[in-house]
Amino acid sequence: MIGRQTRIGPLFIVLALALLLSPRVAAQQVAREELGVRITTVDATGFPTVRVRVLTTGPGSARVSDTSRLLLRENGVPIPEATTSGVAVGVDLVFVIDANVDFLLVDDGSGLTRRDKVAATIARFADGAMNDTGLDRISVIAPDAARLEPVFLVQDAAQPGELSAPVAAWDAAPPADQPLRATPLPAMLTAAIDHLAAQEGDGRFRAVLLYTDGARLDGQLDAPALAAAAQAAGVPIFAAVLGADASAEELANVGALTEPTNGQTLHMPTPEAADPLYELFAAQGTQIELSYRSALRQEGPQQVAVNLGNVRDAAEFELALAAPEVTLDAPPSLSRTGRAADTPLPLLQPATLPLTATVRWPDGRRSQLTEIAFLVDGVAQPQAAPPTADADGRIDLVWDISERDAGSYRLAVAVTDELGFQATSAPVDVEIVVDRPSPPTPTAAPTATPAPTAPERSSTALLWPLLLLALGGGALLWAARRARRPRPAPTAPPAPPPPPAPREGHVAVLEWADGTATPIELPGDHVTLGREAEAVDVVVDGPGVSRLHARIRRDDAGAYWLYDEGSAAGTFLNYEQLGLAPRPLQHGDVVQLGRVTLRFRLELAGWAGRAAPEPPNTEEWHADDADFTDRRG
């Protein structure tokens, strides 16, 4: 006996430990099976940003709210910095109505049949839990009138009215000549599972909700086989047990379908009793989205994996990387124009040229541009603000051409994206043409006469003192005679006559208006004025004076004329700007070259730069013309 007990003792201990441990092991195994994670979508169209959408299920297929347990990996490398958000995607549901022999009975004091309660509870789901943007797809299966085949009262309804109205109008009563028999429940559940299995690719939560009294399920269907089919399709089965009361046997019959598929069972004596299931479905209509910045730079198949506790799911996506493409739109030529023959480059118009470049991503994945350079003959050009690409890939650029002279220039745009890819547009050659008005045709200088010989110049020089003495005496006699004449009564001054031609013995002089410099005697009958000594006869250097600015010419009648030579700042006579035509000069006229002011004067020969008295006024000069001539003689 003792030896026997010794042999039996260890066996008893083993059996006892097995009994103690087996429930705990079984509970852990069930918990692992009830926890689920499934990658429904991998979106890499915005690469390097990758979005992974995940469907999670806990006990009873409820959505897992604690996202801290999710671990994301890319090609086996953990991604700890992934951000989490919720995305509404909708659900796929099939409601199966077990319209058995008790379906049309009133079993409580509400006055509602079980059929009425089913129609009311489906209306509650449509109005309160169904996605209001049409993301859900809801179907309803019921028996046909003869209770022989399943029929779809509603198939993939997306709007509340599409779901509730057909159910409310459904006549569950059989024809009068036929008895109310059991429903073809196995065929109805099989049709529901098959319908949802066909929608597996969209990654949405899918489930079957069975409205039944549960009392006859053990004799109507093969629960293990149906549960196995639902598990294979990844479709949990939920059940709402009808009737005022639900017995343990009825709940057990239904549990044979719901528990193996990770569904739930509840008692629905009233329409609102099924609301907890509807809330679960609505919550599963929003999936978890994990977003992260990928470090991948190689093309080909890639893998992402998500862990939820000890449960893991993985998915692959194809990555095709390509550099962006950029094109530049520019005119083949443009003209820069000026208003004057010597308009400087910065004043030519236009001074800027707007341009447009367009960026395209051949792989359809738009990457952020980190650098945009506008090149002219290979040299980057500054921009007023850093250029950017808009939603259509358009880049607005401005080319500063204020210092660009006539010639051909090669333009291009170079971009660099966040992946390090670089692209340069095909070069565009742009021809700039400079258009200034031609300067006035210069007047031919008179033919120079041979200079007199030295003796002749010497003898001529001896005549000047005598001539000056004669002119001085004549002027004194003319002044005395003029003083003896009676002065006429003052009358309105007549219109001034045209300017007389200068007399012999007078020379043309340009006097500085401010008197700060020595007056300039015009060296001939054809004199050019400007700022460059190589281009003109008389140098006038000052603000606004052009290289060749103006011209003073004496005609055959002895009158002086002022010409503008197409200067940039203009030539003015008595504060009026000259046009294309010349204007005659009179003694005392104000001449402006740019911002330099001169006065035109007629002086007696031999003035030698000294201040000379004003010549006689025009009126007196004409009145005594003959006498003046006599005195000169």
PDB file of N, CA, C and O in Angstrom, residues 494-544:
ATOM      1  N   PRO A 494       4.891 147.282 -79.921  1.00  0.00           N
ATOM      2  CA  PRO A 494       4.490 146.378 -81.012  1.00  0.00           C
ATOM      3  C   PRO A 494       5.094 144.998 -80.797  1.00  0.00           C
ATOM      4  O   PRO A 494       5.964 144.810 -79.975  1.00  0.00           O
ATOM      5  N   ALA A 495       4.587 144.074 -81.574  1.00  0.00           N
ATOM      6  CA  ALA A 495       5.113 142.708 -81.506  1.00  0.00           C
ATOM      7  C   ALA A 495       6.572 142.712 -81.922  1.00  0.00           C
ATOM      8  O   ALA A 495       6.938 143.399 -82.873  1.00  0.00           O
ATOM      9  N   PRO A 496       7.442 142.000 -81.223  1.00  0.00           N
ATOM     10  CA  PRO A 496       8.871 142.028 -81.563  1.00  0.00           C
ATOM     11  C   PRO A 496       9.106 141.451 -82.943  1.00  0.00           C
ATOM     12  O   PRO A 496       8.520 140.445 -83.319  1.00  0.00           O
ATOM     13  N   PRO A 497       9.930 142.141 -83.738  1.00  0.00           N
ATOM     14  CA  PRO A 497      10.239 141.642 -85.085  1.00  0.00           C
ATOM     15  C   PRO A 497      11.165 140.450 -84.990  1.00  0.00           C
ATOM     16  O   PRO A 497      11.723 140.178 -83.937  1.00  0.00           O
ATOM     17  N   PRO A 498      11.317 139.711 -86.081  1.00  0.00           N
ATOM     18  CA  PRO A 498      12.238 138.577 -86.060  1.00  0.00           C
ATOM     19  C   PRO A 498      13.648 139.049 -85.761  1.00  0.00           C
ATOM     20  O   PRO A 498      13.996 140.192 -86.037  1.00  0.00           O
ATOM     21  N   PRO A 499      14.461 138.203 -85.175  1.00  0.00           N
ATOM     22  CA  PRO A 499      15.802 138.627 -84.761  1.00  0.00           C
ATOM     23  C   PRO A 499      16.661 138.996 -85.958  1.00  0.00           C
ATOM     24  O   PRO A 499      16.609 138.342 -87.003  1.00  0.00           O
ATOM     25  N   PRO A 500      17.413 140.105 -85.821  1.00  0.00           N
ATOM     26  CA  PRO A 500      18.293 140.492 -86.936  1.00  0.00           C
ATOM     27  C   PRO A 500      19.501 139.582 -86.993  1.00  0.00           C
ATOM     28  O   PRO A 500      19.881 138.969 -86.008  1.00  0.00           O
ATOM     29  N   ALA A 501      20.070 139.533 -88.166  1.00  0.00           N
ATOM     30  CA  ALA A 501      21.304 138.777 -88.291  1.00  0.00           C
ATOM     31  C   ALA A 501      22.423 139.562 -87.622  1.00  0.00           C
ATOM     32  O   ALA A 501      22.458 140.792 -87.686  1.00  0.00           O
ATOM     33  N   PRO A 502      23.299 138.867 -86.917  1.00  0.00           N
ATOM     34  CA  PRO A 502      24.418 139.582 -86.277  1.00  0.00           C
ATOM     35  C   PRO A 502      25.250 140.337 -87.313  1.00  0.00           C
ATOM     36  O   PRO A 502      25.422 139.889 -88.451  1.00  0.00           O
ATOM     37  N   ARG A 503      25.734 141.500 -86.867  1.00  0.00           N
ATOM     38  CA  ARG A 503      26.546 142.322 -87.766  1.00  0.00           C
ATOM     39  C   ARG A 503      27.987 141.814 -87.813  1.00  0.00           C
ATOM     40  O   ARG A 503      28.435 141.104 -86.912  1.00  0.00           O
ATOM     41  N   GLU A 504      28.654 142.271 -88.819  1.00  0.00           N
ATOM     42  CA  GLU A 504      30.063 141.958 -88.859  1.00  0.00           C
ATOM     43  C   GLU A 504      30.753 142.624 -87.681  1.00  0.00           C
ATOM     44  O   GLU A 504      30.379 143.723 -87.271  1.00  0.00           O
ATOM     45  N   GLY A 505      31.730 141.961 -87.168  1.00  0.00           N
ATOM     46  CA  GLY A 505      32.440 142.473 -86.014  1.00  0.00           C
ATOM     47  C   GLY A 505      31.887 141.968 -84.709  1.00  0.00           C
ATOM     48  O   GLY A 505      32.422 142.306 -83.661  1.00  0.00           O
ATOM     49  N   HIS A 506      30.785 141.202 -84.728  1.00  0.00           N
ATOM     50  CA  HIS A 506      30.247 140.583 -83.529  1.00  0.00           C
ATOM     51  C   HIS A 506      30.583 139.088 -83.523  1.00  0.00           C
ATOM     52  O   HIS A 506      30.673 138.461 -84.576  1.00  0.00           O
ATOM     53  N   VAL A 507      30.734 138.555 -82.331  1.00  0.00           N
ATOM     54  CA  VAL A 507      31.004 137.132 -82.169  1.00  0.00           C
ATOM     55  C   VAL A 507      29.955 136.546 -81.233  1.00  0.00           C
ATOM     56  O   VAL A 507      29.393 137.239 -80.373  1.00  0.00           O
ATOM     57  N   ALA A 508      29.663 135.194 -81.405  1.00  0.00           N
ATOM     58  CA  ALA A 508      28.686 134.490 -80.547  1.00  0.00           C
ATOM     59  C   ALA A 508      29.406 133.919 -79.332  1.00  0.00           C
ATOM     60  O   ALA A 508      30.486 133.334 -79.453  1.00  0.00           O
ATOM     61  N   VAL A 509      28.783 134.132 -78.169  1.00  0.00           N
ATOM     62  CA  VAL A 509      29.387 133.729 -76.900  1.00  0.00           C
ATOM     63  C   VAL A 509      28.346 132.981 -76.070  1.00  0.00           C
ATOM     64  O   VAL A 509      27.170 133.373 -76.043  1.00  0.00           O
ATOM     65  N   LEU A 510      28.777 131.918 -75.390  1.00  0.00           N
ATOM     66  CA  LEU A 510      27.957 131.233 -74.387  1.00  0.00           C
ATOM     67  C   LEU A 510      28.509 131.578 -73.017  1.00  0.00           C
ATOM     68  O   LEU A 510      29.674 131.292 -72.707  1.00  0.00           O
ATOM     69  N   GLU A 511      27.677 132.204 -72.223  1.00  0.00           N
ATOM     70  CA  GLU A 511      28.096 132.671 -70.902  1.00  0.00           C
ATOM     71  C   GLU A 511      27.443 131.801 -69.830  1.00  0.00           C
ATOM     72  O   GLU A 511      26.256 131.491 -69.904  1.00  0.00           O
ATOM     73  N   TRP A 512      28.210 131.343 -68.840  1.00  0.00           N
ATOM     74  CA  TRP A 512      27.669 130.532 -67.740  1.00  0.00           C
ATOM     75  C   TRP A 512      26.699 131.375 -66.932  1.00  0.00           C
ATOM     76  O   TRP A 512      27.005 132.516 -66.558  1.00  0.00           O
ATOM     77  N   ALA A 513      25.555 130.854 -66.661  1.00  0.00           N
ATOM     78  CA  ALA A 513      24.506 131.630 -65.986  1.00  0.00           C
ATOM     79  C   ALA A 513      24.940 132.081 -64.599  1.00  0.00           C
ATOM     80  O   ALA A 513      24.558 133.158 -64.133  1.00  0.00           O
ATOM     81  N   ASP A 514      25.747 131.258 -63.904  1.00  0.00           N
ATOM     82  CA  ASP A 514      26.153 131.639 -62.548  1.00  0.00           C
ATOM     83  C   ASP A 514      27.426 132.472 -62.539  1.00  0.00           C
ATOM     84  O   ASP A 514      27.894 132.874 -61.471  1.00  0.00           O
ATOM     85  N   GLY A 515      28.018 132.714 -63.742  1.00  0.00           N
ATOM     86  CA  GLY A 515      29.200 133.552 -63.827  1.00  0.00           C
ATOM     87  C   GLY A 515      30.433 132.964 -63.198  1.00  0.00           C
ATOM     88  O   GLY A 515      31.386 133.697 -62.925  1.00  0.00           O
ATOM     89  N   THR A 516      30.449 131.665 -62.945  1.00  0.00           N
ATOM     90  CA  THR A 516      31.579 131.062 -62.239  1.00  0.00           C
ATOM     91  C   THR A 516      32.709 130.643 -63.169  1.00  0.00           C
ATOM     92  O   THR A 516      33.763 130.263 -62.693  1.00  0.00           O
ATOM     93  N   ALA A 517      32.508 130.685 -64.450  1.00  0.00           N
ATOM     94  CA  ALA A 517      33.543 130.251 -65.384  1.00  0.00           C
ATOM     95  C   ALA A 517      33.666 131.253 -66.516  1.00  0.00           C
ATOM     96  O   ALA A 517      32.757 132.072 -66.758  1.00  0.00           O
ATOM     97  N   THR A 518      34.758 131.162 -67.209  1.00  0.00           N
ATOM     98  CA  THR A 518      35.011 132.077 -68.316  1.00  0.00           C
ATOM     99  C   THR A 518      34.032 131.812 -69.446  1.00  0.00           C
ATOM    100  O   THR A 518      33.796 130.642 -69.798  1.00  0.00           O
ATOM    101  N   PRO A 519      33.422 132.836 -70.008  1.00  0.00           N
ATOM    102  CA  PRO A 519      32.495 132.630 -71.137  1.00  0.00           C
ATOM    103  C   PRO A 519      33.196 131.910 -72.288  1.00  0.00           C
ATOM    104  O   PRO A 519      34.418 131.972 -72.444  1.00  0.00           O
ATOM    105  N   ILE A 520      32.382 131.260 -73.116  1.00  0.00           N
ATOM    106  CA  ILE A 520      32.906 130.451 -74.202  1.00  0.00           C
ATOM    107  C   ILE A 520      32.580 131.149 -75.518  1.00  0.00           C
ATOM    108  O   ILE A 520      31.401 131.380 -75.835  1.00  0.00           O
ATOM    109  N   GLU A 521      33.596 131.472 -76.298  1.00  0.00           N
ATOM    110  CA  GLU A 521      33.376 132.022 -77.634  1.00  0.00           C
ATOM    111  C   GLU A 521      33.256 130.874 -78.618  1.00  0.00           C
ATOM    112  O   GLU A 521      34.088 129.965 -78.620  1.00  0.00           O
ATOM    113  N   LEU A 522      32.170 130.885 -79.412  1.00  0.00           N
ATOM    114  CA  LEU A 522      31.974 129.804 -80.368  1.00  0.00           C
ATOM    115  C   LEU A 522      33.073 129.849 -81.409  1.00  0.00           C
ATOM    116  O   LEU A 522      33.297 130.893 -82.041  1.00  0.00           O
ATOM    117  N   PRO A 523      33.780 128.745 -81.619  1.00  0.00           N
ATOM    118  CA  PRO A 523      34.969 128.784 -82.487  1.00  0.00           C
ATOM    119  C   PRO A 523      34.664 128.772 -83.975  1.00  0.00           C
ATOM    120  O   PRO A 523      35.601 128.763 -84.774  1.00  0.00           O
ATOM    121  N   GLY A 524      33.405 128.725 -84.383  1.00  0.00           N
ATOM    122  CA  GLY A 524      33.111 128.696 -85.799  1.00  0.00           C
ATOM    123  C   GLY A 524      31.624 128.801 -86.053  1.00  0.00           C
ATOM    124  O   GLY A 524      30.817 129.027 -85.131  1.00  0.00           O
ATOM    125  N   ASP A 525      31.248 128.636 -87.294  1.00  0.00           N
ATOM    126  CA  ASP A 525      29.840 128.711 -87.670  1.00  0.00           C
ATOM    127  C   ASP A 525      29.114 127.389 -87.470  1.00  0.00           C
ATOM    128  O   ASP A 525      27.896 127.328 -87.636  1.00  0.00           O
ATOM    129  N   HIS A 526      29.815 126.352 -87.176  1.00  0.00           N
ATOM    130  CA  HIS A 526      29.215 125.028 -86.958  1.00  0.00           C
ATOM    131  C   HIS A 526      29.900 124.412 -85.736  1.00  0.00           C
ATOM    132  O   HIS A 526      31.021 123.917 -85.825  1.00  0.00           O
ATOM    133  N   VAL A 527      29.201 124.471 -84.579  1.00  0.00           N
ATOM    134  CA  VAL A 527      29.832 124.099 -83.309  1.00  0.00           C
ATOM    135  C   VAL A 527      28.970 123.021 -82.635  1.00  0.00           C
ATOM    136  O   VAL A 527      27.751 123.188 -82.503  1.00  0.00           O
ATOM    137  N   THR A 528      29.595 121.931 -82.216  1.00  0.00           N
ATOM    138  CA  THR A 528      28.903 120.888 -81.459  1.00  0.00           C
ATOM    139  C   THR A 528      29.258 121.008 -79.990  1.00  0.00           C
ATOM    140  O   THR A 528      30.382 121.385 -79.641  1.00  0.00           O
ATOM    141  N   LEU A 529      28.272 120.673 -79.108  1.00  0.00           N
ATOM    142  CA  LEU A 529      28.453 120.796 -77.669  1.00  0.00           C
ATOM    143  C   LEU A 529      28.111 119.461 -76.995  1.00  0.00           C
ATOM    144  O   LEU A 529      27.140 118.796 -77.379  1.00  0.00           O
ATOM    145  N   GLY A 530      28.873 119.089 -75.967  1.00  0.00           N
ATOM    146  CA  GLY A 530      28.627 117.854 -75.231  1.00  0.00           C
ATOM    147  C   GLY A 530      29.695 117.637 -74.181  1.00  0.00           C
ATOM    148  O   GLY A 530      30.546 118.505 -73.953  1.00  0.00           O
ATOM    149  N   ARG A 531      29.661 116.450 -73.537  1.00  0.00           N
ATOM    150  CA  ARG A 531      30.560 116.235 -72.402  1.00  0.00           C
ATOM    151  C   ARG A 531      31.876 115.576 -72.780  1.00  0.00           C
ATOM    152  O   ARG A 531      32.804 115.557 -71.978  1.00  0.00           O
ATOM    153  N   GLU A 532      31.982 114.964 -74.011  1.00  0.00           N
ATOM    154  CA  GLU A 532      33.211 114.264 -74.371  1.00  0.00           C
ATOM    155  C   GLU A 532      33.978 115.058 -75.410  1.00  0.00           C
ATOM    156  O   GLU A 532      33.441 115.359 -76.495  1.00  0.00           O
ATOM    157  N   ALA A 533      35.228 115.366 -75.076  1.00  0.00           N
ATOM    158  CA  ALA A 533      36.045 116.202 -75.957  1.00  0.00           C
ATOM    159  C   ALA A 533      36.275 115.542 -77.306  1.00  0.00           C
ATOM    160  O   ALA A 533      36.422 116.231 -78.311  1.00  0.00           O
ATOM    161  N   GLU A 534      36.314 114.197 -77.341  1.00  0.00           N
ATOM    162  CA  GLU A 534      36.575 113.523 -78.617  1.00  0.00           C
ATOM    163  C   GLU A 534      35.399 113.636 -79.580  1.00  0.00           C
ATOM    164  O   GLU A 534      35.552 113.429 -80.781  1.00  0.00           O
ATOM    165  N   ALA A 535      34.199 113.971 -79.053  1.00  0.00           N
ATOM    166  CA  ALA A 535      33.008 113.966 -79.907  1.00  0.00           C
ATOM    167  C   ALA A 535      32.495 115.357 -80.239  1.00  0.00           C
ATOM    168  O   ALA A 535      31.618 115.489 -81.096  1.00  0.00           O
ATOM    169  N   VAL A 536      32.974 116.418 -79.562  1.00  0.00           N
ATOM    170  CA  VAL A 536      32.374 117.751 -79.729  1.00  0.00           C
ATOM    171  C   VAL A 536      33.467 118.796 -79.892  1.00  0.00           C
ATOM    172  O   VAL A 536      34.649 118.557 -79.603  1.00  0.00           O
ATOM    173  N   ASP A 537      33.017 119.997 -80.328  1.00  0.00           N
ATOM    174  CA  ASP A 537      33.930 121.139 -80.442  1.00  0.00           C
ATOM    175  C   ASP A 537      34.056 121.883 -79.127  1.00  0.00           C
ATOM    176  O   ASP A 537      35.129 122.391 -78.798  1.00  0.00           O
ATOM    177  N   VAL A 538      32.950 122.005 -78.387  1.00  0.00           N
ATOM    178  CA  VAL A 538      32.947 122.732 -77.112  1.00  0.00           C
ATOM    179  C   VAL A 538      32.495 121.760 -76.035  1.00  0.00           C
ATOM    180  O   VAL A 538      31.411 121.162 -76.134  1.00  0.00           O
ATOM    181  N   VAL A 539      33.315 121.582 -74.999  1.00  0.00           N
ATOM    182  CA  VAL A 539      32.997 120.659 -73.907  1.00  0.00           C
ATOM    183  C   VAL A 539      32.173 121.389 -72.854  1.00  0.00           C
ATOM    184  O   VAL A 539      32.588 122.446 -72.353  1.00  0.00           O
ATOM    185  N   VAL A 540      30.984 120.842 -72.558  1.00  0.00           N
ATOM    186  CA  VAL A 540      30.125 121.350 -71.482  1.00  0.00           C
ATOM    187  C   VAL A 540      29.881 120.158 -70.553  1.00  0.00           C
ATOM    188  O   VAL A 540      29.083 119.272 -70.861  1.00  0.00           O
ATOM    189  N   ASP A 541      30.582 120.124 -69.469  1.00  0.00           N
ATOM    190  CA  ASP A 541      30.505 118.977 -68.561  1.00  0.00           C
ATOM    191  C   ASP A 541      29.639 119.340 -67.360  1.00  0.00           C
ATOM    192  O   ASP A 541      29.925 120.306 -66.646  1.00  0.00           O
ATOM    193  N   GLY A 542      28.570 118.591 -67.187  1.00  0.00           N
ATOM    194  CA  GLY A 542      27.673 118.838 -66.068  1.00  0.00           C
ATOM    195  C   GLY A 542      26.593 117.779 -66.002  1.00  0.00           C
ATOM    196  O   GLY A 542      26.479 116.920 -66.883  1.00  0.00           O
ATOM    197  N   PRO A 543      25.760 117.841 -64.977  1.00  0.00           N
ATOM    198  CA  PRO A 543      24.688 116.832 -64.826  1.00  0.00           C
ATOM    199  C   PRO A 543      23.734 116.830 -66.009  1.00  0.00           C
ATOM    200  O   PRO A 543      23.253 117.882 -66.429  1.00  0.00           O
ATOM    201  N   GLY A 544      23.452 115.660 -66.544  1.00  0.00           N
ATOM    202  CA  GLY A 544      22.474 115.510 -67.611  1.00  0.00           C
ATOM    203  C   GLY A 544      22.996 115.816 -68.987  1.00  0.00           C
ATOM    204  O   GLY A 544      22.246 115.733 -69.960  1.00  0.00           O
TER     205      GLY A 544
END
